Amino acid sequence: MRVRHPTAEQSLALLYADHHGWLRGWLQRKLGDAADAADLAQDTFLRLLCAPEHTPERQSAWQLREARAYLTVVAKRLMVNLHRRRSLEAAYLEALAQLPEAAAPSPEQRLLILETLNELDALLDALPAKVRSAFLLAQLEGLGYAEIAARLAVSERSVKRYMVQAMAHCILLAP
């Protein structure tokens, strides 16, 4: 007799049926907001569904022994992203409040700027800490390599390497 294994989609459907309610409840306790919890629960399963086929998420996550632990890890990452995005948005809105009304961007421009800020934040977050720091010191504060090296307590040669790494990262991930 031949044993039939469920397809990936059937496995995900079972995982969803077995754990979605639990995950939504867990997120609601953590976030204190039912709407955010529902969104992040859906995003967690969407992340699994959209994972490239060669990744561990796609290969085995849908047939996990410790599914709740895995879903919790994914959901925690999404919560961190949500908090980061909201913090970035609050800082941007605070900066906008300082502008004269005539200089304030339109609602459409605000949305585009916020989307761009979130993309930049994700791009920079993927860099190692010293690389990110060196890049930001050069780009936002206009510091030279020697000054950056002194601030980061590294050699100037390291700063050059960091800058190359940051630029390559930005170029490779740019649309």
CSV table of N, CA and C in Angstrom, one decimal:
chain,number,residue,atom,x,y,z
A,1,MET,N,0.8,-1.2,0.0
A,1,MET,CA,0.0,0.0,0.0
A,1,MET,C,0.9,1.3,0.0
A,2,ARG,N,0.6,2.2,-0.8
A,2,ARG,CA,1.4,3.4,-1.0
A,2,ARG,C,0.8,4.5,-0.1
A,3,VAL,N,1.8,5.1,0.7
A,3,VAL,CA,1.4,6.2,1.6
A,3,VAL,C,1.4,7.5,0.8
A,4,ARG,N,0.4,8.3,0.9
A,4,ARG,CA,0.3,9.5,0.2
A,4,ARG,C,0.6,10.7,1.2
A,5,HIS,N,1.6,11.4,0.8
A,5,HIS,CA,2.0,12.6,1.7
A,5,HIS,C,1.2,13.8,1.2
A,6,PRO,N,0.9,14.7,2.1
A,6,PRO,CA,0.1,15.9,1.7
A,6,PRO,C,1.0,16.8,0.9
A,7,THR,N,0.4,17.5,0.0
A,7,THR,CA,1.1,18.5,-0.8
A,7,THR,C,1.5,19.7,0.1
A,8,ALA,N,2.4,20.5,-0.3
A,8,ALA,CA,2.9,21.7,0.4
A,8,ALA,C,1.7,22.6,0.8
A,9,GLU,N,0.8,22.8,-0.1
A,9,GLU,CA,-0.4,23.6,0.1
A,9,GLU,C,-1.3,23.0,1.2
A,10,GLN,N,-1.5,21.6,1.1
A,10,GLN,CA,-2.3,20.9,2.1
A,10,GLN,C,-1.7,21.0,3.5
A,11,SER,N,-0.3,20.9,3.5
A,11,SER,CA,0.4,21.0,4.8
A,11,SER,C,0.2,22.4,5.4
A,12,LEU,N,0.3,23.4,4.5
A,12,LEU,CA,0.1,24.8,5.0
A,12,LEU,C,-1.3,25.0,5.5
A,13,ALA,N,-2.3,24.4,4.8
A,13,ALA,CA,-3.7,24.6,5.2
A,13,ALA,C,-3.9,23.9,6.6
A,14,LEU,N,-3.3,22.8,6.8
A,14,LEU,CA,-3.4,22.1,8.1
A,14,LEU,C,-2.7,22.9,9.2
A,15,LEU,N,-1.5,23.4,8.9
A,15,LEU,CA,-0.8,24.3,9.8
A,15,LEU,C,-1.6,25.5,10.2
A,16,TYR,N,-2.2,26.1,9.2
A,16,TYR,CA,-3.1,27.3,9.4
A,16,TYR,C,-4.3,26.9,10.3
A,17,ALA,N,-5.0,25.8,9.9
A,17,ALA,CA,-6.2,25.4,10.7
A,17,ALA,C,-5.8,25.1,12.1
A,18,ASP,N,-4.7,24.5,12.3
A,18,ASP,CA,-4.3,24.0,13.7
A,18,ASP,C,-3.8,25.2,14.6
A,19,HIS,N,-3.2,26.2,14.0
A,19,HIS,CA,-2.5,27.2,14.8
A,19,HIS,C,-2.8,28.6,14.6
A,20,HIS,N,-3.6,29.0,13.6
A,20,HIS,CA,-4.0,30.4,13.4
A,20,HIS,C,-4.6,31.0,14.5
A,21,GLY,N,-5.6,30.4,15.1
A,21,GLY,CA,-6.4,30.9,16.2
A,21,GLY,C,-5.5,31.1,17.4
A,22,TRP,N,-4.6,30.1,17.7
A,22,TRP,CA,-3.7,30.3,18.8
A,22,TRP,C,-2.7,31.4,18.6
A,23,LEU,N,-2.2,31.6,17.3
A,23,LEU,CA,-1.2,32.6,17.0
A,23,LEU,C,-1.9,34.0,17.2
A,24,ARG,N,-3.1,34.1,16.6
A,24,ARG,CA,-3.8,35.4,16.7
A,24,ARG,C,-4.0,35.8,18.2
A,25,GLY,N,-4.4,34.8,19.0
A,25,GLY,CA,-4.6,35.1,20.5
A,25,GLY,C,-3.3,35.5,21.2
A,26,TRP,N,-2.2,34.8,20.8
A,26,TRP,CA,-0.9,35.1,21.4
A,26,TRP,C,-0.5,36.5,21.0
A,27,LEU,N,-0.6,36.8,19.7
A,27,LEU,CA,-0.3,38.2,19.3
A,27,LEU,C,-1.1,39.2,19.9
A,28,GLN,N,-2.4,38.9,20.1
A,28,GLN,CA,-3.3,39.9,20.7
A,28,GLN,C,-2.8,40.2,22.2
A,29,ARG,N,-2.4,39.2,22.9
A,29,ARG,CA,-1.9,39.4,24.3
A,29,ARG,C,-0.6,40.2,24.3
A,30,LYS,N,0.2,40.0,23.3
A,30,LYS,CA,1.5,40.7,23.2
A,30,LYS,C,1.3,42.1,22.8
A,31,LEU,N,0.4,42.4,21.8
A,31,LEU,CA,0.2,43.7,21.2
A,31,LEU,C,-0.9,44.5,21.8
A,32,GLY,N,-1.9,43.8,22.4
A,32,GLY,CA,-3.0,44.5,23.0
A,32,GLY,C,-3.9,45.1,22.0
A,33,ASP,N,-3.9,44.6,20.8
A,33,ASP,CA,-4.7,45.2,19.7
A,33,ASP,C,-5.2,44.0,18.8
A,34,ALA,N,-6.5,43.8,18.7
A,34,ALA,CA,-7.0,42.7,17.9
A,34,ALA,C,-6.7,42.9,16.5
A,35,ALA,N,-6.8,44.1,15.9
A,35,ALA,CA,-6.6,44.3,14.5
A,35,ALA,C,-5.1,44.0,14.1
A,36,ASP,N,-4.2,44.6,14.9
A,36,ASP,CA,-2.8,44.3,14.7
A,36,ASP,C,-2.5,42.8,14.8
A,37,ALA,N,-3.1,42.2,15.8
A,37,ALA,CA,-2.8,40.7,16.0
A,37,ALA,C,-3.3,39.9,14.8
A,38,ALA,N,-4.5,40.3,14.3
A,38,ALA,CA,-5.0,39.6,13.1
A,38,ALA,C,-4.1,39.8,11.9
A,39,ASP,N,-3.7,41.0,11.7
A,39,ASP,CA,-2.8,41.3,10.5
A,39,ASP,C,-1.5,40.6,10.6
A,40,LEU,N,-0.9,40.6,11.8
A,40,LEU,CA,0.4,39.9,11.9
A,40,LEU,C,0.3,38.4,11.9
A,41,ALA,N,-0.8,37.8,12.3
A,41,ALA,CA,-1.1,36.4,12.2
A,41,ALA,C,-1.2,36.0,10.7
A,42,GLN,N,-1.9,36.8,10.0
A,42,GLN,CA,-2.0,36.6,8.5
A,42,GLN,C,-0.6,36.7,7.8
A,43,ASP,N,0.1,37.8,8.2
A,43,ASP,CA,1.4,38.0,7.7
A,43,ASP,C,2.4,36.9,8.0
A,44,THR,N,2.2,36.3,9.1
A,44,THR,CA,3.1,35.2,9.5
A,44,THR,C,2.9,34.0,8.5
A,45,PHE,N,1.7,33.7,8.3
A,45,PHE,CA,1.4,32.5,7.4
A,45,PHE,C,1.7,32.9,5.9
A,46,LEU,N,1.5,34.2,5.6
A,46,LEU,CA,1.8,34.7,4.3
A,46,LEU,C,3.3,34.6,4.0
A,47,ARG,N,4.1,34.9,5.0
A,47,ARG,CA,5.6,34.7,5.0
A,47,ARG,C,6.0,33.3,4.6
A,48,LEU,N,5.3,32.3,5.3
A,48,LEU,CA,5.6,30.9,5.0
A,48,LEU,C,5.2,30.6,3.5
A,49,LEU,N,4.0,31.0,3.1
A,49,LEU,CA,3.5,30.7,1.8
A,49,LEU,C,4.4,31.3,0.7
A,50,CYS,N,4.9,32.5,0.9
A,50,CYS,CA,5.7,33.2,-0.1
A,50,CYS,C,7.2,32.9,0.0
A,51,ALA,N,7.6,32.1,0.9
A,51,ALA,CA,9.0,31.7,1.0
A,51,ALA,C,9.5,31.0,-0.2
A,52,PRO,N,10.7,31.4,-0.7
A,52,PRO,CA,11.2,30.6,-1.9
A,52,PRO,C,11.3,29.2,-1.6
A,53,GLU,N,11.1,28.3,-2.6
A,53,GLU,CA,11.1,26.9,-2.4
A,53,GLU,C,12.4,26.3,-1.8
A,54,HIS,N,13.5,26.9,-2.0
A,54,HIS,CA,14.8,26.4,-1.5
A,54,HIS,C,15.0,26.7,-0.1
A,55,THR,N,14.2,27.5,0.6
A,55,THR,CA,14.4,27.9,2.0
A,55,THR,C,13.9,26.9,2.9
A,56,PRO,N,14.4,26.9,4.1
A,56,PRO,CA,13.9,25.9,5.1
A,56,PRO,C,12.5,26.2,5.4
A,57,GLU,N,12.0,27.5,5.4
A,57,GLU,CA,10.6,27.8,5.7
A,57,GLU,C,9.7,27.0,4.7
A,58,ARG,N,10.1,26.9,3.5
A,58,ARG,CA,9.2,26.3,2.5
A,58,ARG,C,9.4,24.8,2.5
A,59,GLN,N,10.6,24.3,2.8
A,59,GLN,CA,10.8,22.9,2.7
A,59,GLN,C,10.2,22.1,3.9
A,60,SER,N,10.3,22.6,5.1
A,60,SER,CA,9.9,21.8,6.2
A,60,SER,C,9.0,22.5,7.2
A,61,ALA,N,8.9,23.8,7.1
A,61,ALA,CA,8.1,24.6,8.2
A,61,ALA,C,6.7,24.2,8.2
A,62,TRP,N,6.1,23.7,7.1
A,62,TRP,CA,4.7,23.4,7.1
A,62,TRP,C,4.4,22.0,7.8
A,63,GLN,N,5.5,21.3,8.0
A,63,GLN,CA,5.3,19.9,8.7
A,63,GLN,C,6.2,19.9,9.9
A,64,LEU,N,6.1,20.9,10.7
A,64,LEU,CA,7.0,21.1,11.9
A,64,LEU,C,6.5,20.2,13.1
A,65,ARG,N,7.4,19.8,13.9
A,65,ARG,CA,7.1,19.2,15.1
A,65,ARG,C,6.8,20.2,16.2
A,66,GLU,N,7.5,21.3,16.1
A,66,GLU,CA,7.3,22.4,17.0
A,66,GLU,C,6.8,23.7,16.2
A,67,ALA,N,5.7,23.5,15.7
A,67,ALA,CA,5.1,24.5,14.8
A,67,ALA,C,4.9,25.9,15.5
A,68,ARG,N,4.4,25.8,16.8
A,68,ARG,CA,4.1,27.0,17.5
A,68,ARG,C,5.4,27.8,17.8
A,69,ALA,N,6.5,27.1,18.1
A,69,ALA,CA,7.7,27.8,18.4
A,69,ALA,C,8.2,28.5,17.1
A,70,TYR,N,8.1,27.8,16.0
A,70,TYR,CA,8.5,28.4,14.7
A,70,TYR,C,7.7,29.6,14.4
A,71,LEU,N,6.4,29.4,14.5
A,71,LEU,CA,5.4,30.5,14.2
A,71,LEU,C,5.7,31.7,15.1
A,72,THR,N,6.0,31.4,16.4
A,72,THR,CA,6.3,32.5,17.3
A,72,THR,C,7.6,33.3,16.9
A,73,VAL,N,8.6,32.6,16.4
A,73,VAL,CA,9.8,33.3,15.9
A,73,VAL,C,9.5,34.2,14.8
A,74,VAL,N,8.7,33.7,13.8
A,74,VAL,CA,8.4,34.5,12.6
A,74,VAL,C,7.5,35.7,13.1
A,75,ALA,N,6.5,35.4,13.9
A,75,ALA,CA,5.7,36.5,14.4
A,75,ALA,C,6.4,37.6,15.2
A,76,LYS,N,7.4,37.1,16.0
A,76,LYS,CA,8.2,38.1,16.8
A,76,LYS,C,9.0,39.0,15.8
A,77,ARG,N,9.5,38.5,14.8
A,77,ARG,CA,10.2,39.3,13.8
A,77,ARG,C,9.3,40.3,13.2
A,78,LEU,N,8.1,39.9,12.9
A,78,LEU,CA,7.1,40.8,12.3
A,78,LEU,C,6.7,41.9,13.3
A,79,MET,N,6.6,41.5,14.6
A,79,MET,CA,6.3,42.5,15.6
A,79,MET,C,7.4,43.6,15.7
A,80,VAL,N,8.6,43.1,15.6
A,80,VAL,CA,9.7,44.1,15.7
A,80,VAL,C,9.6,45.0,14.5
A,81,ASN,N,9.4,44.4,13.3
A,81,ASN,CA,9.2,45.3,12.1
A,81,ASN,C,8.1,46.3,12.3
A,82,LEU,N,7.0,45.8,12.8
A,82,LEU,CA,5.8,46.7,13.1
A,82,LEU,C,6.2,47.9,14.0
A,83,HIS,N,6.9,47.5,15.1
A,83,HIS,CA,7.3,48.6,16.0
A,83,HIS,C,8.3,49.5,15.4
A,84,ARG,N,9.2,49.0,14.7
A,84,ARG,CA,10.2,49.8,14.0
A,84,ARG,C,9.5,50.8,13.0
A,85,ARG,N,8.6,50.2,12.2
A,85,ARG,CA,7.9,51.0,11.2
A,85,ARG,C,7.1,52.1,11.9
A,86,ARG,N,6.4,51.8,13.0
A,86,ARG,CA,5.6,52.8,13.7
A,86,ARG,C,6.5,53.9,14.3
A,87,SER,N,7.6,53.5,14.8
A,87,SER,CA,8.5,54.4,15.4
A,87,SER,C,9.1,55.4,14.4
A,88,LEU,N,9.4,54.8,13.2
A,88,LEU,CA,9.9,55.6,12.1
A,88,LEU,C,8.8,56.6,11.6
A,89,GLU,N,7.6,56.1,11.6
A,89,GLU,CA,6.5,57.0,11.1
A,89,GLU,C,6.3,58.1,12.1
A,90,ALA,N,6.3,57.8,13.4
A,90,ALA,CA,6.1,58.8,14.5
A,90,ALA,C,7.2,59.9,14.4
A,91,ALA,N,8.4,59.4,14.2
A,91,ALA,CA,9.5,60.4,14.1
A,91,ALA,C,9.3,61.3,12.8
A,92,TYR,N,8.9,60.7,11.8
A,92,TYR,CA,8.7,61.5,10.5
A,92,TYR,C,7.5,62.5,10.7
A,93,LEU,N,6.4,62.0,11.3
A,93,LEU,CA,5.3,62.9,11.6
A,93,LEU,C,5.7,64.0,12.5
A,94,GLU,N,6.5,63.7,13.5
A,94,GLU,CA,7.0,64.8,14.4
A,94,GLU,C,7.8,65.8,13.7
A,95,ALA,N,8.6,65.3,12.8
A,95,ALA,CA,9.5,66.3,12.0
A,95,ALA,C,8.5,67.1,11.1
A,96,LEU,N,7.5,66.5,10.5
A,96,LEU,CA,6.6,67.2,9.7
A,96,LEU,C,5.8,68.3,10.5
A,97,ALA,N,5.5,68.0,11.7
A,97,ALA,CA,4.8,69.0,12.5
A,97,ALA,C,5.6,70.3,12.7
A,98,GLN,N,6.9,70.2,12.6
A,98,GLN,CA,7.8,71.3,12.8
A,98,GLN,C,7.8,72.2,11.6
A,99,LEU,N,7.4,71.7,10.4
A,99,LEU,CA,7.4,72.5,9.2
A,99,LEU,C,6.2,73.5,9.1
A,100,PRO,N,6.4,74.6,8.4
A,100,PRO,CA,5.3,75.5,8.2
A,100,PRO,C,4.3,74.7,7.3
A,101,GLU,N,3.0,75.0,7.5
A,101,GLU,CA,2.0,74.3,6.7
A,101,GLU,C,2.2,74.4,5.2
A,102,ALA,N,2.7,75.5,4.7
A,102,ALA,CA,2.9,75.6,3.3
A,102,ALA,C,4.0,74.7,2.8
A,103,ALA,N,4.9,74.3,3.6
A,103,ALA,CA,6.0,73.5,3.2
A,103,ALA,C,5.7,72.0,3.4
A,104,ALA,N,4.6,71.7,4.0
A,104,ALA,CA,4.3,70.3,4.3
A,104,ALA,C,3.9,69.6,3.0
A,105,PRO,N,4.4,68.3,2.9
A,105,PRO,CA,4.1,67.5,1.7
A,105,PRO,C,2.6,67.1,1.7
A,106,SER,N,2.1,66.8,0.5
A,106,SER,CA,0.7,66.4,0.4
A,106,SER,C,0.6,65.0,1.0
A,107,PRO,N,-0.6,64.5,1.3
A,107,PRO,CA,-0.8,63.2,1.8
A,107,PRO,C,-0.2,62.1,0.9
A,108,GLU,N,-0.3,62.3,-0.4
A,108,GLU,CA,0.3,61.3,-1.3
A,108,GLU,C,1.8,61.3,-1.1
A,109,GLN,N,2.4,62.5,-1.1
A,109,GLN,CA,3.9,62.6,-0.9
A,109,GLN,C,4.3,62.0,0.5
A,110,ARG,N,3.5,62.2,1.5
A,110,ARG,CA,3.8,61.7,2.8
A,110,ARG,C,3.9,60.1,2.7
A,111,LEU,N,2.9,59.6,2.1
A,111,LEU,CA,2.9,58.1,2.0
A,111,LEU,C,4.1,57.6,1.2
A,112,LEU,N,4.4,58.2,0.1
A,112,LEU,CA,5.6,57.8,-0.6
A,112,LEU,C,6.9,58.0,0.2
A,113,ILE,N,7.0,59.0,0.9
A,113,ILE,CA,8.2,59.3,1.8
A,113,ILE,C,8.2,58.2,2.9
A,114,LEU,N,7.1,57.9,3.5
A,114,LEU,CA,7.1,56.9,4.5
A,114,LEU,C,7.5,55.5,4.0
A,115,GLU,N,7.0,55.2,2.8
A,115,GLU,CA,7.3,53.9,2.2
A,115,GLU,C,8.8,53.8,1.9
A,116,THR,N,9.4,54.9,1.4
A,116,THR,CA,10.8,55.0,1.1
A,116,THR,C,11.6,54.9,2.4
A,117,LEU,N,11.2,55.6,3.4
A,117,LEU,CA,11.9,55.5,4.7
A,117,LEU,C,11.9,54.1,5.2
A,118,ASN,N,10.8,53.4,5.1
A,118,ASN,CA,10.7,52.0,5.6
A,118,ASN,C,11.6,51.1,4.8
A,119,GLU,N,11.7,51.3,3.5
A,119,GLU,CA,12.6,50.5,2.6
A,119,GLU,C,14.0,50.8,3.0
A,120,LEU,N,14.4,52.1,3.2
A,120,LEU,CA,15.7,52.4,3.6
A,120,LEU,C,16.1,51.8,4.9
A,121,ASP,N,15.1,51.9,5.8
A,121,ASP,CA,15.4,51.3,7.2
A,121,ASP,C,15.6,49.8,7.1
A,122,ALA,N,14.9,49.1,6.3
A,122,ALA,CA,15.1,47.6,6.1
A,122,ALA,C,16.4,47.4,5.4
A,123,LEU,N,16.8,48.2,4.4
A,123,LEU,CA,18.0,48.0,3.7
A,123,LEU,C,19.2,48.2,4.7
A,124,LEU,N,19.1,49.3,5.5
A,124,LEU,CA,20.2,49.5,6.4
A,124,LEU,C,20.3,48.5,7.6
A,125,ASP,N,19.1,48.0,8.0
A,125,ASP,CA,19.0,47.0,9.1
A,125,ASP,C,19.7,45.7,8.7
A,126,ALA,N,19.8,45.4,7.4
A,126,ALA,CA,20.4,44.2,6.9
A,126,ALA,C,22.0,44.3,7.0
A,127,LEU,N,22.5,45.5,7.2
A,127,LEU,CA,24.0,45.6,7.3
A,127,LEU,C,24.5,45.3,8.7
A,128,PRO,N,25.7,44.8,8.8
A,128,PRO,CA,26.3,44.7,10.2
A,128,PRO,C,26.4,46.1,10.9
A,129,ALA,N,26.3,46.1,12.2
A,129,ALA,CA,26.3,47.3,12.9
A,129,ALA,C,27.4,48.3,12.6
A,130,LYS,N,28.6,47.9,12.5
A,130,LYS,CA,29.7,48.9,12.2
A,130,LYS,C,29.6,49.4,10.8
A,131,VAL,N,29.2,48.5,9.9
A,131,VAL,CA,29.1,49.0,8.5
A,131,VAL,C,28.0,50.0,8.4
A,132,ARG,N,26.8,49.7,9.1
A,132,ARG,CA,25.7,50.7,9.1
A,132,ARG,C,26.1,52.0,9.7
A,133,SER,N,26.8,51.9,10.8
A,133,SER,CA,27.3,53.2,11.5
A,133,SER,C,28.2,54.0,10.7
A,134,ALA,N,29.2,53.3,10.1
A,134,ALA,CA,30.1,54.0,9.2
A,134,ALA,C,29.4,54.7,8.0
A,135,PHE,N,28.5,54.0,7.4
A,135,PHE,CA,27.7,54.5,6.3
A,135,PHE,C,26.9,55.7,6.7
A,136,LEU,N,26.2,55.6,7.8
A,136,LEU,CA,25.3,56.7,8.3
A,136,LEU,C,26.2,57.9,8.7
A,137,LEU,N,27.3,57.7,9.4
A,137,LEU,CA,28.2,58.8,9.7
A,137,LEU,C,28.7,59.6,8.5
A,138,ALA,N,29.0,58.8,7.5
A,138,ALA,CA,29.5,59.5,6.2
A,138,ALA,C,28.3,60.2,5.5
A,139,GLN,N,27.2,59.5,5.4
A,139,GLN,CA,26.1,60.1,4.6
A,139,GLN,C,25.3,61.2,5.3
A,140,LEU,N,25.0,61.0,6.6
A,140,LEU,CA,24.2,61.9,7.3
A,140,LEU,C,25.0,63.0,8.0
A,141,GLU,N,26.1,62.7,8.5
A,141,GLU,CA,26.9,63.7,9.2
A,141,GLU,C,28.1,64.3,8.4
A,142,GLY,N,28.3,63.7,7.2
A,142,GLY,CA,29.3,64.2,6.3
A,142,GLY,C,30.8,64.0,6.9
A,143,LEU,N,31.0,63.0,7.7
A,143,LEU,CA,32.3,62.8,8.3
A,143,LEU,C,33.2,62.1,7.3
A,144,GLY,N,34.5,62.4,7.4
A,144,GLY,CA,35.5,61.7,6.6
A,144,GLY,C,35.9,60.4,7.2
A,145,TYR,N,36.6,59.6,6.5
A,145,TYR,CA,37.0,58.3,6.9
A,145,TYR,C,37.8,58.3,8.2
A,146,ALA,N,38.7,59.3,8.4
A,146,ALA,CA,39.5,59.4,9.6
A,146,ALA,C,38.6,59.7,10.8
A,147,GLU,N,37.7,60.6,10.6
A,147,GLU,CA,36.8,60.9,11.8
A,147,GLU,C,35.9,59.7,12.1
A,148,ILE,N,35.4,59.0,11.1
A,148,ILE,CA,34.6,57.8,11.3
A,148,ILE,C,35.4,56.7,12.1
A,149,ALA,N,36.6,56.5,11.6
A,149,ALA,CA,37.5,55.6,12.2
A,149,ALA,C,37.7,55.9,13.7
A,150,ALA,N,37.9,57.2,14.0
A,150,ALA,CA,38.1,57.6,15.4
A,150,ALA,C,36.8,57.3,16.2
A,151,ARG,N,35.7,57.6,15.7
A,151,ARG,CA,34.4,57.4,16.4
A,151,ARG,C,34.1,56.0,16.7
A,152,LEU,N,34.4,55.1,15.7
A,152,LEU,CA,34.1,53.7,15.8
A,152,LEU,C,35.2,52.9,16.4
A,153,ALA,N,36.4,53.6,16.7
A,153,ALA,CA,37.5,52.9,17.2
A,153,ALA,C,38.0,51.7,16.4
A,154,VAL,N,38.1,52.0,15.1
A,154,VAL,CA,38.6,51.1,14.1
A,154,VAL,C,39.6,51.8,13.2
A,155,SER,N,40.3,51.0,12.3
A,155,SER,CA,41.3,51.7,11.4
A,155,SER,C,40.5,52.3,10.3
A,156,GLU,N,41.3,53.2,9.6
A,156,GLU,CA,40.7,53.9,8.5
A,156,GLU,C,40.5,52.9,7.4
A,157,ARG,N,41.3,51.9,7.3
A,157,ARG,CA,41.2,50.9,6.3
A,157,ARG,C,39.9,50.1,6.5
A,158,SER,N,39.6,49.9,7.8
A,158,SER,CA,38.3,49.2,8.1
A,158,SER,C,37.1,50.0,7.6
A,159,VAL,N,37.2,51.3,7.8
A,159,VAL,CA,36.1,52.2,7.4
A,159,VAL,C,35.9,52.1,5.9
A,160,LYS,N,37.0,52.1,5.2
A,160,LYS,CA,37.0,52.0,3.7
A,160,LYS,C,36.3,50.7,3.3
A,161,ARG,N,36.6,49.6,4.0
A,161,ARG,CA,36.0,48.3,3.7
A,161,ARG,C,34.5,48.4,4.0
A,162,TYR,N,34.2,49.0,5.2
A,162,TYR,CA,32.8,49.1,5.6
A,162,TYR,C,32.0,49.9,4.5
A,163,MET,N,32.6,51.0,4.0
A,163,MET,CA,31.9,51.8,3.0
A,163,MET,C,31.7,51.0,1.7
A,164,VAL,N,32.7,50.3,1.3
A,164,VAL,CA,32.5,49.5,0.1
A,164,VAL,C,31.4,48.5,0.3
A,165,GLN,N,31.4,47.8,1.5
A,165,GLN,CA,30.4,46.8,1.8
A,165,GLN,C,29.0,47.5,1.8
A,166,ALA,N,28.8,48.6,2.4
A,166,ALA,CA,27.5,49.3,2.4
A,166,ALA,C,27.1,49.7,1.0
A,167,MET,N,28.0,50.3,0.2
A,167,MET,CA,27.6,50.7,-1.1
A,167,MET,C,27.3,49.5,-2.0
A,168,ALA,N,28.0,48.5,-1.9
A,168,ALA,CA,27.7,47.3,-2.7
A,168,ALA,C,26.3,46.7,-2.3
A,169,HIS,N,26.0,46.7,-1.0
A,169,HIS,CA,24.7,46.2,-0.5
A,169,HIS,C,23.6,47.1,-1.1
A,170,CYS,N,23.8,48.4,-1.0
A,170,CYS,CA,22.8,49.3,-1.6
A,170,CYS,C,22.6,49.2,-3.1
A,171,ILE,N,23.7,49.0,-3.8
A,171,ILE,CA,23.6,48.9,-5.2
A,171,ILE,C,23.0,47.6,-5.6
A,172,LEU,N,23.3,46.5,-4.9
A,172,LEU,CA,22.8,45.2,-5.3
A,172,LEU,C,21.3,45.1,-5.0
A,173,LEU,N,20.8,45.8,-4.0
A,173,LEU,CA,19.4,45.7,-3.6
A,173,LEU,C,18.6,46.8,-4.2
A,174,ALA,N,19.2,47.7,-4.8
A,174,ALA,CA,18.4,48.8,-5.4
A,174,ALA,C,17.5,48.2,-6.6
A,175,PRO,N,16.3,48.7,-6.8
A,175,PRO,CA,15.5,48.2,-7.8
A,175,PRO,C,16.0,48.6,-9.2
